Structures are given as structure tokens and as C-alpha cells.
Amino acid sequence: MTPSIPQAADTSSQTQVLFERLRSAVLNLDLMPGQRLTERGLEASYHASRTPVRAALMRLESEGLAQRDGRGWIVAPIDLDEIGALAELREAVETAAVRLAVVRASDADIEALAELLESTRPVGDEEEGVRAGGDFHGELASLSGNAPMTDAVRGAMTRLARTRWLEVRTPESREHAWAEHRAVLAALRARDADEAARLLGAHIRSTNERLVAHLAADRRRLRARGLAVLPAATP
Amino acid sequence: MTPSIPQAADTSSQTQVLFERLRSAVLNLDLMPGQRLTERGLEASYHASRTPVRAALMRLESEGLAQRDGRGWIVAPIDLDEIGALAELREAVETAAVRLAVVRASDADIEALAELLESTRPVGDEEEGVRAGGDFHGELASLSGNAPMTDAVRGAMTRLARTRWLEVRTPESREHAWAEHRAVLAALRARDADEAARLLGAHIRSTNERLVAHLAADRRRLRARGLAVLPAATP
DNA sequence: TCGACCAGTTTGGGATACCAAGATGGTGTA
DNA sequence: TACACCATCTTGGTATCCCAAACTGGTCGA
């Protein structure tokens, strides 16, 4: 269920177009975390009337990429607490999903996922690797045949996507992540649920630990760049 | 985090009021599953202009209570597949959340939850019990201190809430569910993560199995009442 | 100098009007 | 009788316009 979603690509609706443009702008940090957004400002910047602007903002809100701030809107800040919490959610949902996938995914499904993974092998430039990683986790979850789980994973990956610009990822670390994905896939191929869940859980946990440590250390510098980075509460 | 949410109760905004009225109407089956909704129809019925009507519909959509159907809107149908999938999601998320709660919840938090549970003891009338059950699961999840997990659980409970009108629940079955909640709470009090997770997972699974079996058997009758009930795909 | 108050501006919430695409229904033809 | 076609109506999408609340500056008084 919900395998790849070819997308009907409603290029028509202004709301749709605007939503996608705003979404990209947020994810690429063209709109900075914490930045104030005004409907009239966006109306002017994107040459659309307030009606689609408001609709797009509401969609961004439901994706967690924009928030209300009093009466107005802001780009969702980077929230270290949220990042940690999302990792916990992902560990719970993704490990459960991969266990279901072990039982439910067809060999063809698994091979398609393997192909996706292989195609990202020559881990492209900087951030392309992380985007590919997000896709992998989403597609892997979809093999569970469970749409709400898949949505939860994709939603979490979306909320986490901006961190790819904030984290220093070396070619080695990307290679390492890719290898871990490959190991999970191997366990899935072998229909070994325990092993697949164990590897996936460890991968999510360790990747997150490195990310949070890095962001916490860089918080001052990131804020200096104008990004709103909310601190982690006392653990 | 996100303990009870006292709600600022923005009684002001028409959008807010309309959203809550529509939400109640959907959850109470005043608006039947699968029923077509038109913005102009709602505009007339609820005495508000299309702007807040559309905003409210978009919020309902993000909660999964309304859907787009081509160009228009419908009340989300009852989908047996979705119900099963949500149970799987809940099992994954709630068991992980209760494990976190075992570590993080304060004694006071736990006692507050116990109080909530006790207050629903004389399991009121028919559906009141199920609503209380949903609240319990949401509050329990919130003791994890993990907002995304809590949101996921509350969202799932919302999507499942309408089933309370479709399922025959005897005083005995409600008493049984209440007892299982109490057992989970006892394990949480004892700070026994494995036991709490085991009990909670079993509770979610068994409750769901009974529900799905019941709905599948009654599908014909329910459809006769005008409810759109989508069948389960082949397992 | 510091702070409270006030006019002007900005902003989101809401109400409407218009439009094009889709759905409806009826009619005329084969 | 059955089917195709066209006028009409309905509906969501979009563009504006008005309003009240919130915000901004700046001035005046203690």
C-alpha cells in the first residue's frame, strides 16, 4: 500500500504550486527557521492572492513546517527537543513497520527497494545523500502495507529534513549510513524480522545521537546565522 | 510535556467554532461517513461564510475526518483497513511511549493518570466509556514526554473514535477494558516497562480484533444505515 | 530621562463576487 | 428506444474588500 505515489501532479491549482514552492523554500532554508511570515508579504513575493497563500500556510502547518505565532505565522524553528522526540517516534514506528514488511512485502517489493538503494550508491553531493536516506526510510516503511505508519515515518522525515543543511556529513559518514541501510535490507531479504528491527533501530538511534550532539555543539554558530534553534530541555 | 492541554479555548474565531462543531458532527455521526459535503451547503447550515468553512474543512482533512473526493469533500468513510492499520500503529507507538513513561513520568504524573482512570470507573453510559478510554490512552502516551508520539496516539484515537457508535459494547466488555487499563497503570506504577508494554500491546491488539470482527460482520447492516464502510483488503 | 498614551499602520479573520471546470438534465436525432 | 449533444446549474478556486485587533513610533507629561 502507498508504495511510491506517482503523484497526479496537480500543477494546476495555485494553492498546490504555492504550497510546493513554500515547502521547498522552507526545506532549503530560503525561508529561515523562526522567520516571520505574513500573508500579504507572501502574496507579493509569490504573486498569488491571499486565499491560496492561506491555504498553503495551513498545509505547511499540518506538516509541521510552519507554525502560528500569536496571530501570525513563522517558519518552524529548529527544535532540538523535537528532533530527539522524532527519533524516538521513528524508532518505534520504523522497527514495527519493518517487522510487518518482513512478513508482507513481496520479493518484488524488496527488489524495488534494493534498486532504489543501489541507485543512490554513488552518494551524490552533500545533501542529496540525506534526501535519499529519507526516501529509503519512507519506502521501507511503505513495505509494511500500513498507510498510517508510512505517513508517520514520512512526516517525521519531513520535519527532520532541514537538519541536512546544518550537519556536517562527510563522505565517510554517508557511506556508513548507506551501508547500514544495506544491512537492514539484507535482513529484510532474509526475512529476519528481529535482525532487521535491531539494525534499523540501532541505525536510527546512532544517527540521531550524532546529529543532536552536533547541533547542540553548533547551536551558537547556527543562531548567529539567523536560525532559530530551540535548546533541548533538561533530559 | 503536553500533559493535559487545558485549551486556551479560542471561542472567538469563527473558524475555531466551526471546526469544533463540524468535528463533533462527524464524530457523532450527525454527518455520516462517506457523506458529501459542499462548502456552500455548510456555509448555509452553519451560518458562516466560505472562508472559515474552508479553513475548518482543511483542518478536518488534516485530522483524517474529512477527505477530498475529486474536486469536492466527503466525510471520511469508515475504512476497515485503516482501522486495522491504526491498531498496528498504536501498538508500536503506545508500547514505546509507555516504556518511556516508566522512566520519565513522575509519581505525581502517574497519580494524576490514576485519578483520571478512577474517575471513569462507574463507566458511564454507552459511549462515554470509549471516549474515556481514548483519553486514557492519550494521557498515558503524554507521560512519555514525547510530543510527536502523543500526537500520533491522539490522532489515531480521533480517527478511531467513530467506531464507538458502531460497536456493541456491553457493560462487561467496558468493565474488562477498564480493568486492562488499570493493569497497565499498575505496571507503570511498579516501573515495570516490559510488563506495561506487554499488557498495553495485548490490550490494543485484542480490543482491535474484537472491533474489526464485529464491524466486518455488521458491514452489510451498517451500509444499510447509509454509512460508507470500506471493506478490508485480503490479509 | 523615563514611561504612559495616542494616531497611524499593519495584519490576520471574514465576507463576497467572479470564474472556469464538472455535473445535470432534457431534448432531438438515428 | 437509445444515445449523443447542449444549455444550465453547481461547485471549488481565486481575487478582493472591509473590519477589528495588534503593533509601531513618536510625543507629551511627571
Coordinates of C-alpha atoms (C1' of nucleotides) in Angstrom, one line a residue:
Chain A
M1 CA 0.0 0.0 0.0
T2 CA 1.1 3.5 -0.7
P3 CA 4.2 2.3 -2.5
S4 CA 5.7 5.2 -4.4
I5 CA 2.8 7.5 -5.1
P6 CA 3.4 8.7 -8.6
Q7 CA 1.5 11.9 -7.8
A8 CA -1.1 13.2 -10.2
A9 CA 0.9 16.4 -10.1
D10 CA -1.9 19.0 -9.9
T11 CA 0.3 21.6 -11.4
S12 CA -3.0 23.4 -12.0
S13 CA -4.0 24.7 -8.6
Q14 CA -2.3 27.8 -7.4
T15 CA -2.6 26.5 -3.9
Q16 CA -0.7 23.4 -4.9
V17 CA 2.0 25.3 -6.7
L18 CA 2.4 27.8 -3.9
F19 CA 2.5 25.1 -1.3
E20 CA 5.2 23.2 -3.1
R21 CA 7.3 26.4 -3.6
L22 CA 6.9 27.4 0.1
R23 CA 7.7 23.9 1.2
S24 CA 10.9 23.9 -0.9
A25 CA 11.8 27.3 0.4
V26 CA 11.4 26.1 4.0
L27 CA 13.3 22.9 3.4
N28 CA 16.1 24.6 1.6
L29 CA 16.3 27.3 4.3
D30 CA 15.5 30.0 1.8
L31 CA 13.0 30.8 4.5
M32 CA 14.9 30.6 7.7
P33 CA 13.7 28.7 10.8
G34 CA 11.9 31.1 13.1
Q35 CA 11.4 33.7 10.3
R36 CA 8.2 35.7 10.5
L37 CA 5.8 35.2 7.6
T38 CA 3.0 37.5 6.6
E39 CA 0.2 36.5 4.3
R40 CA 0.5 39.8 2.5
G41 CA 4.2 39.5 2.2
L42 CA 4.0 36.1 0.6
E43 CA 1.1 37.3 -1.5
A44 CA 3.5 39.8 -3.0
S45 CA 6.6 37.6 -3.1
Y46 CA 4.9 34.7 -4.8
H47 CA 2.5 36.6 -7.0
A48 CA -0.7 35.0 -5.7
S49 CA -3.7 36.2 -3.8
R50 CA -4.1 35.7 -0.1
T51 CA -6.6 32.8 -0.5
P52 CA -4.1 30.3 -1.8
V53 CA -1.4 31.8 0.4
R54 CA -3.5 31.0 3.5
A55 CA -4.4 27.5 2.2
A56 CA -0.7 26.8 1.6
L57 CA 0.2 28.0 5.0
M58 CA -2.4 25.8 6.6
R59 CA -0.9 22.8 4.8
L60 CA 2.6 23.7 5.9
E61 CA 1.3 24.0 9.4
S62 CA -0.1 20.5 9.3
E63 CA 3.3 19.2 8.1
G64 CA 5.0 21.0 10.9
L65 CA 7.0 23.3 8.7
A66 CA 5.2 26.5 9.7
Q67 CA 3.6 27.4 12.9
R68 CA 1.2 30.1 14.2
D69 CA 2.9 32.6 16.4
G70 CA 0.2 34.6 18.2
R71 CA -1.9 35.9 15.4
G72 CA 0.8 35.5 12.7
W73 CA 2.9 32.8 11.2
I74 CA 6.6 31.8 11.5
V75 CA 8.7 29.2 9.8
A76 CA 9.0 26.3 12.3
P77 CA 12.2 26.8 14.4
I78 CA 14.7 24.0 14.7
D79 CA 13.8 22.4 18.0
L80 CA 16.4 20.1 19.5
D81 CA 13.7 18.5 21.7
E82 CA 11.5 17.8 18.8
I83 CA 14.4 16.2 16.9
G84 CA 15.1 13.9 19.7
A85 CA 11.4 13.1 20.1
L86 CA 11.0 12.4 16.4
A87 CA 13.9 9.9 16.6
E88 CA 12.1 8.1 19.4
L89 CA 9.0 8.0 17.4
R90 CA 10.8 6.8 14.3
E91 CA 12.5 4.0 16.2
A92 CA 9.2 2.8 17.5
V93 CA 7.3 3.0 14.2
E94 CA 10.0 2.0 11.8
T95 CA 11.1 -1.0 13.6
A96 CA 7.5 -2.2 13.9
A97 CA 7.0 -1.4 10.2
V98 CA 10.0 -3.4 9.1
R99 CA 8.7 -6.3 11.1
L100 CA 5.5 -6.1 9.2
A101 CA 7.4 -5.7 5.9
V102 CA 9.3 -8.9 6.6
V103 CA 6.0 -10.7 6.6
R104 CA 4.1 -8.8 4.0
A105 CA 6.5 -7.4 1.4
S106 CA 6.8 -9.4 -1.8
D107 CA 10.1 -10.3 -3.2
A108 CA 9.5 -7.8 -6.0
D109 CA 8.8 -5.0 -3.5
I110 CA 12.1 -5.7 -1.8
E111 CA 14.0 -5.8 -5.0
A112 CA 12.5 -2.4 -5.9
L113 CA 13.7 -1.0 -2.7
A114 CA 17.1 -2.6 -3.3
E115 CA 17.2 -0.9 -6.6
L116 CA 16.4 2.5 -5.0
L117 CA 19.2 2.0 -2.6
E118 CA 21.7 0.9 -5.2
S119 CA 20.7 3.9 -7.4
T120 CA 21.8 6.2 -4.6
R121 CA 25.1 4.3 -4.2
P122 CA 27.4 6.9 -5.7
V123 CA 26.1 9.0 -2.9
G124 CA 25.8 12.3 -4.8
D125 CA 26.7 15.6 -3.4
E126 CA 26.3 16.8 0.1
E127 CA 22.6 16.8 0.9
E128 CA 21.5 14.5 -1.8
G129 CA 22.5 11.6 0.3
V130 CA 20.2 12.6 3.2
R131 CA 17.3 13.1 0.9
A132 CA 17.9 9.7 -0.5
G133 CA 18.1 8.4 3.1
G134 CA 14.7 9.9 3.8
D135 CA 13.3 8.3 0.8
F136 CA 14.7 5.0 1.7
H137 CA 13.2 5.1 5.2
G138 CA 9.8 6.1 3.7
E139 CA 9.8 3.4 1.1
L140 CA 10.9 0.8 3.6
A141 CA 8.1 1.8 5.9
S142 CA 5.6 1.5 3.0
L143 CA 6.5 -2.1 2.6
S144 CA 4.6 -2.7 5.8
G145 CA 1.5 -2.1 3.8
N146 CA 0.4 0.2 6.7
A147 CA -0.5 3.6 5.4
P148 CA -0.7 5.4 8.8
M149 CA 2.7 4.1 9.7
T150 CA 4.1 5.1 6.4
D151 CA 2.6 8.6 6.8
A152 CA 4.1 8.9 10.3
V153 CA 7.5 8.0 9.0
R154 CA 7.3 10.3 6.1
G155 CA 6.0 13.1 8.2
A156 CA 8.9 12.6 10.7
M157 CA 11.4 12.6 7.9
T158 CA 9.9 15.8 6.5
R159 CA 10.3 17.5 9.9
L160 CA 13.8 16.3 10.2
A161 CA 14.8 17.2 6.6
R162 CA 16.2 20.6 7.3
T163 CA 18.8 19.2 9.5
R164 CA 20.7 18.0 6.5
W165 CA 21.9 21.6 6.0
L166 CA 23.0 22.0 9.5
E167 CA 25.0 18.9 10.0
V168 CA 28.4 18.2 8.6
R169 CA 28.3 14.9 6.8
T170 CA 31.5 13.6 5.5
P171 CA 31.6 11.2 2.6
E172 CA 32.6 8.5 5.1
S173 CA 29.6 9.1 7.3
R174 CA 27.3 9.0 4.3
E175 CA 28.9 5.8 3.2
H176 CA 28.4 4.4 6.7
A177 CA 24.7 5.3 6.7
W178 CA 24.3 3.8 3.3
A179 CA 26.0 0.6 4.5
E180 CA 23.6 0.4 7.4
H181 CA 20.6 0.8 5.1
R182 CA 22.0 -2.0 3.0
A183 CA 22.4 -4.2 6.1
V184 CA 18.7 -3.6 7.0
L185 CA 17.8 -4.5 3.5
A186 CA 19.8 -7.7 3.7
A187 CA 17.9 -8.7 6.9
L188 CA 14.6 -7.9 5.2
R189 CA 15.6 -10.1 2.3
A190 CA 16.5 -12.9 4.6
R191 CA 13.1 -12.4 6.2
D192 CA 14.8 -12.0 9.6
A193 CA 12.4 -9.6 11.5
D194 CA 14.4 -9.5 14.7
E195 CA 17.7 -8.7 12.9
A196 CA 16.1 -6.1 10.6
A197 CA 14.4 -4.3 13.5
R198 CA 17.6 -4.4 15.6
L199 CA 19.7 -3.0 12.8
L200 CA 17.2 -0.4 11.9
G201 CA 16.7 0.7 15.5
A202 CA 20.4 1.0 16.1
H203 CA 20.8 3.0 12.9
I204 CA 18.1 5.5 13.8
R205 CA 19.4 5.8 17.3
S206 CA 23.1 6.3 16.5
T207 CA 22.4 8.7 13.6
N208 CA 20.2 10.8 15.9
E209 CA 22.8 10.8 18.6
R210 CA 25.4 12.2 16.3
L211 CA 23.0 14.7 14.9
V212 CA 21.8 16.1 18.2
A213 CA 25.3 16.2 19.6
H214 CA 26.5 18.1 16.6
L215 CA 23.6 20.6 16.7
A216 CA 23.9 21.2 20.4
A217 CA 27.6 22.0 19.9
D218 CA 26.9 24.3 17.0
R219 CA 23.9 25.9 18.4
R220 CA 25.6 29.2 19.0
R221 CA 27.0 29.3 15.5
L222 CA 23.7 28.4 13.9
R223 CA 21.9 31.1 15.8
A224 CA 24.4 33.5 14.6
R225 CA 23.4 32.6 11.1
G226 CA 19.9 33.8 12.0
L227 CA 18.4 30.4 12.5
A228 CA 16.1 29.9 15.5
V229 CA 17.4 26.9 17.3
L230 CA 15.5 26.0 20.4
P231 CA 17.5 24.3 23.1
A232 CA 16.9 20.9 24.5
A233 CA 15.2 20.7 27.8
T234 CA 16.9 19.0 30.7
P235 CA 16.9 15.3 29.9
Chain B
M1 CA 5.2 17.6 28.1
T2 CA 1.8 18.1 26.7
P3 CA 0.2 16.8 29.8
S4 CA -3.5 17.7 29.7
I5 CA -3.8 20.7 27.4
P6 CA -6.2 22.9 29.2
Q7 CA -7.0 24.5 25.9
A8 CA -7.0 28.3 25.6
A9 CA -10.4 27.8 24.1
D10 CA -10.3 30.4 21.4
T11 CA -14.0 30.7 21.4
S12 CA -13.5 33.8 19.4
S13 CA -12.6 32.7 15.9
Q14 CA -15.4 31.5 13.7
T15 CA -13.0 29.1 12.1
Q16 CA -12.4 27.6 15.5
V17 CA -16.0 27.4 16.5
L18 CA -17.0 26.0 13.1
F19 CA -14.2 23.4 13.2
E20 CA -15.3 22.2 16.6
R21 CA -18.9 22.0 15.5
L22 CA -18.1 20.1 12.4
R23 CA -15.7 17.8 14.3
S24 CA -18.4 17.0 16.8
A25 CA -20.9 16.4 14.0
V26 CA -18.5 14.0 12.3
L27 CA -17.6 12.1 15.4
N28 CA -21.3 11.9 16.5
L29 CA -22.3 10.6 13.0
D30 CA -24.6 13.6 12.5
L31 CA -22.5 13.8 9.4
M32 CA -22.5 10.3 8.1
P33 CA -19.3 8.6 6.9
G34 CA -19.0 9.0 3.2
Q35 CA -21.5 11.8 3.1
R36 CA -20.8 14.6 0.5
L37 CA -20.0 18.0 1.9
T38 CA -20.2 21.2 0.0
E39 CA -18.7 24.4 1.1
R40 CA -21.8 26.3 0.2
G41 CA -24.0 23.8 2.0
L42 CA -22.0 24.1 5.2
E43 CA -22.0 27.9 4.7
A44 CA -25.7 27.8 4.9
S45 CA -26.2 25.2 7.6
Y46 CA -23.7 26.7 10.0
H47 CA -24.3 30.3 9.2
A48 CA -20.7 31.3 8.4
S49 CA -19.0 32.4 5.2
R50 CA -17.0 30.2 3.0
T51 CA -13.6 31.4 4.3
P52 CA -14.0 29.8 7.8
V53 CA -15.8 26.9 6.3
R54 CA -12.8 26.1 4.1
A55 CA -10.4 26.6 6.9
A56 CA -12.3 24.2 9.1
L57 CA -12.5 21.6 6.3
M58 CA -8.8 21.8 5.8
R59 CA -8.3 21.2 9.5
L60 CA -10.7 18.3 9.4
E61 CA -8.8 16.9 6.5
S62 CA -5.5 17.0 8.4
E63 CA -7.2 15.1 11.2
G64 CA -8.4 12.5 8.8
L65 CA -12.1 13.2 9.5
A66 CA -12.8 14.7 6.1
Q67 CA -11.3 13.9 2.7
R68 CA -11.2 15.4 -0.7
D69 CA -13.2 13.5 -3.2
G70 CA -12.3 14.7 -6.6
R71 CA -13.0 18.4 -6.5
G72 CA -15.3 18.1 -3.5
W73 CA -15.3 17.0 0.0
I74 CA -16.7 13.9 1.8
V75 CA -16.8 12.8 5.4
A76 CA -14.1 10.2 5.8
P77 CA -15.7 6.8 5.3
I78 CA -15.2 4.0 7.9
D79 CA -12.3 2.0 6.4
L80 CA -11.7 -1.4 7.9
D81 CA -8.2 -1.5 6.5
E82 CA -7.4 1.8 8.2
I83 CA -8.8 0.7 11.5
G84 CA -6.5 -2.3 11.5
A85 CA -3.6 -0.3 10.4
L86 CA -4.2 2.3 13.1
A87 CA -4.2 -0.5 15.6
E88 CA -0.8 -1.6 14.4
L89 CA 0.5 1.9 14.6
R90 CA -0.9 2.3 18.1
E91 CA 0.6 -0.9 19.3
A92 CA 4.0 0.3 18.1
V93 CA 3.8 3.8 19.4
E94 CA 1.9 3.3 22.6
T95 CA 4.1 0.4 23.8
A96 CA 7.2 2.5 23.1
A97 CA 5.6 5.5 24.9
V98 CA 4.8 3.6 28.0
R99 CA 8.3 2.3 28.2
L100 CA 9.5 5.9 28.1
A101 CA 6.8 6.8 30.7
V102 CA 8.1 4.2 33.0
V103 CA 11.5 6.0 33.0
R104 CA 10.3 9.6 32.8
A105 CA 6.9 10.0 34.4
S106 CA 6.9 11.5 37.9
D107 CA 4.9 9.8 40.6
A108 CA 2.6 12.8 40.5
D109 CA 2.0 12.3 36.8
I110 CA 1.2 8.7 37.4
E111 CA -1.2 9.5 40.2
A112 CA -2.9 12.1 38.1
L113 CA -3.5 9.4 35.4
A114 CA -4.7 7.0 38.1
E115 CA -7.2 9.7 39.2
L116 CA -8.4 10.1 35.6
L117 CA -8.9 6.4 35.4
E118 CA -10.7 6.1 38.7
S119 CA -13.0 9.0 37.8
T120 CA -14.3 7.0 34.9
R121 CA -14.8 3.9 37.0
P122 CA -18.5 3.9 37.1
V123 CA -18.2 3.5 33.4
G124 CA -21.0 5.9 32.4
D125 CA -23.4 5.3 29.6
E126 CA -22.7 3.6 26.3
E127 CA -20.1 5.6 24.5
E128 CA -18.8 7.6 27.4
G129 CA -16.6 4.7 28.3
V130 CA -14.9 4.7 24.9
R131 CA -14.3 8.4 25.0
A132 CA -12.7 7.9 28.4
G133 CA -10.7 5.1 27.1
G134 CA -9.4 7.3 24.3
D135 CA -8.5 10.0 26.8
F136 CA -6.7 7.4 29.0
H137 CA -4.5 6.3 26.1
G138 CA -3.7 9.8 25.1
E139 CA -2.8 10.8 28.6
L140 CA -0.8 7.7 29.1
A141 CA 1.2 8.5 25.9
S142 CA 1.8 12.0 27.1
L143 CA 3.6 10.7 30.1
S144 CA 6.4 9.7 27.7
G145 CA 7.2 13.4 27.5
N146 CA 7.3 12.9 23.7
A147 CA 5.0 15.3 21.9
P148 CA 5.1 13.7 18.4
M149 CA 4.3 10.3 20.0
T150 CA 1.5 11.8 21.9
D151 CA 0.1 13.5 18.8
A152 CA 0.3 10.2 16.9
V153 CA -1.7 8.4 19.6
R154 CA -4.3 11.2 19.9
G155 CA -4.6 11.4 16.2
A156 CA -5.1 7.6 15.9
M157 CA -7.7 7.7 18.7
T158 CA -9.6 10.5 16.9
R159 CA -9.7 8.5 13.7
L160 CA -11.0 5.5 15.6
A161 CA -13.4 7.5 17.7
R162 CA -16.4 7.0 15.5
T163 CA -16.3 3.2 15.9
R164 CA -17.7 3.7 19.3
W165 CA -21.1 4.2 17.8
L166 CA -20.9 1.1 15.6
E167 CA -19.7 -1.5 18.0
V168 CA -21.9 -3.1 20.6
R169 CA -20.2 -2.7 23.9
T170 CA -21.7 -4.5 26.9
P171 CA -21.2 -3.3 30.4
E172 CA -19.0 -6.3 30.9
S173 CA -16.7 -5.5 28.0
R174 CA -16.3 -2.0 29.2
E175 CA -15.5 -3.2 32.6
H176 CA -13.0 -5.5 31.1
A177 CA -11.3 -2.7 29.1
W178 CA -11.2 -0.6 32.2
A179 CA -9.6 -3.4 34.2
E180 CA -6.9 -3.8 31.5
H181 CA -6.2 -0.1 31.7
R182 CA -5.8 -0.5 35.4
A183 CA -3.4 -3.3 35.0
V184 CA -1.2 -1.2 32.7
L185 CA -1.3 1.6 35.2
A186 CA -0.2 -0.9 37.9
A187 CA 2.8 -2.0 35.9
L188 CA 3.6 1.7 35.2
R189 CA 3.4 2.4 38.9
A190 CA 5.7 -0.6 39.5
R191 CA 8.1 0.9 36.9
D192 CA 8.0 -2.4 35.1
A193 CA 8.5 -1.4 31.5
D194 CA 8.3 -4.9 29.9
E195 CA 5.1 -5.7 31.7
A196 CA 3.5 -2.4 31.0
A197 CA 4.3 -2.7 27.3
R198 CA 3.2 -6.3 27.2
L199 CA -0.1 -5.6 28.8
L200 CA -0.8 -2.5 26.7
G201 CA 0.1 -4.2 23.5
A202 CA -2.1 -7.1 24.3
H203 CA -4.9 -4.8 25.2
I204 CA -4.7 -2.8 22.0
R205 CA -4.5 -6.0 19.9
S206 CA -7.4 -7.8 21.5
T207 CA -9.6 -4.8 21.5
N208 CA -8.9 -4.2 17.9
E209 CA -9.6 -7.8 16.9
R210 CA -12.9 -7.8 18.5
L211 CA -13.8 -4.5 16.9
V212 CA -12.8 -5.5 13.4
A213 CA -14.5 -8.8 13.6
H214 CA -17.6 -7.0 14.7
L215 CA -17.6 -4.4 12.0
A216 CA -16.8 -6.9 9.3
A217 CA -19.8 -9.0 10.4
D218 CA -22.0 -6.0 10.6
R219 CA -20.8 -4.3 7.4
R220 CA -24.0 -5.0 5.5
R221 CA -26.2 -3.6 8.2
L222 CA -24.1 -0.5 8.7
R223 CA -24.1 0.2 5.0
A224 CA -27.9 -0.1 5.1
R225 CA -27.9 2.7 7.6
G226 CA -26.2 4.8 5.0
L227 CA -22.6 4.6 6.3
A228 CA -19.9 4.2 3.9
V229 CA -17.9 1.2 5.2
L230 CA -14.9 0.3 3.1
P231 CA -14.1 -3.4 3.1
A232 CA -10.8 -4.9 4.3
A233 CA -8.4 -5.9 1.6
T234 CA -7.3 -9.5 1.6
P235 CA -5.0 -10.1 4.6
Chain C
dT1 C1' 15.2 61.0 31.5
dC2 C1' 11.6 57.5 31.7
dG3 C1' 7.2 56.0 30.8
dA4 C1' 2.4 56.2 29.5
dC5 C1' -0.7 57.4 26.0
dC6 C1' -2.4 58.1 21.2
dA7 C1' -2.7 58.3 16.0
dG8 C1' -1.5 55.7 12.1
dT9 C1' -0.2 51.4 10.0
dT10 C1' -0.1 46.5 9.5
dT11 C1' -2.1 42.1 9.8
dG12 C1' -5.0 38.1 10.1
dG13 C1' -10.1 36.9 10.0
dG14 C1' -14.1 37.0 7.5
dA15 C1' -17.4 38.1 3.6
dT16 C1' -18.3 38.4 -1.3
dA17 C1' -18.1 38.4 -6.2
dC18 C1' -16.4 36.2 -10.3
dC19 C1' -14.6 32.4 -13.0
dA20 C1' -13.9 28.0 -15.2
dA21 C1' -14.4 23.2 -14.8
dG22 C1' -17.7 19.4 -13.9
dA23 C1' -22.1 17.6 -13.1
dT24 C1' -27.1 17.6 -14.5
dG25 C1' -31.0 17.1 -17.2
dG26 C1' -33.6 17.5 -21.0
dT27 C1' -34.1 17.3 -26.0
dG28 C1' -33.5 16.0 -30.6
dT29 C1' -31.9 12.5 -33.8
dA30 C1' -30.8 7.9 -35.6
Chain D
dT1 C1' -36.0 3.3 -27.7
dA2 C1' -31.2 4.5 -27.1
dC3 C1' -27.6 7.7 -27.5
dA4 C1' -25.3 12.0 -28.1
dC5 C1' -25.2 16.8 -27.6
dC6 C1' -26.0 21.2 -25.5
dA7 C1' -27.9 24.8 -22.1
dT8 C1' -27.9 25.3 -17.3
dC9 C1' -26.6 24.9 -12.7
dT10 C1' -23.4 23.7 -9.1
dT11 C1' -19.0 23.8 -7.0
dG12 C1' -14.4 24.6 -5.6
dG13 C1' -10.6 28.1 -6.7
dT14 C1' -9.3 32.7 -6.6
dA15 C1' -9.2 37.7 -6.1
dT16 C1' -10.6 41.4 -3.3
dC17 C1' -12.6 44.3 0.1
dC18 C1' -13.8 45.5 4.9
dC19 C1' -13.0 45.1 9.8
dA20 C1' -11.2 44.9 14.3
dA21 C1' -7.2 43.8 17.0
dA22 C1' -2.3 44.4 17.5
dC23 C1' 1.7 46.7 16.6
dT24 C1' 4.7 50.9 15.8
dG25 C1' 6.5 55.4 16.6
dG26 C1' 6.6 59.3 18.5
dT27 C1' 5.1 62.8 21.6
dC28 C1' 3.8 64.8 25.9
dG29 C1' 3.8 64.8 30.9
dA30 C1' 5.8 63.6 35.5

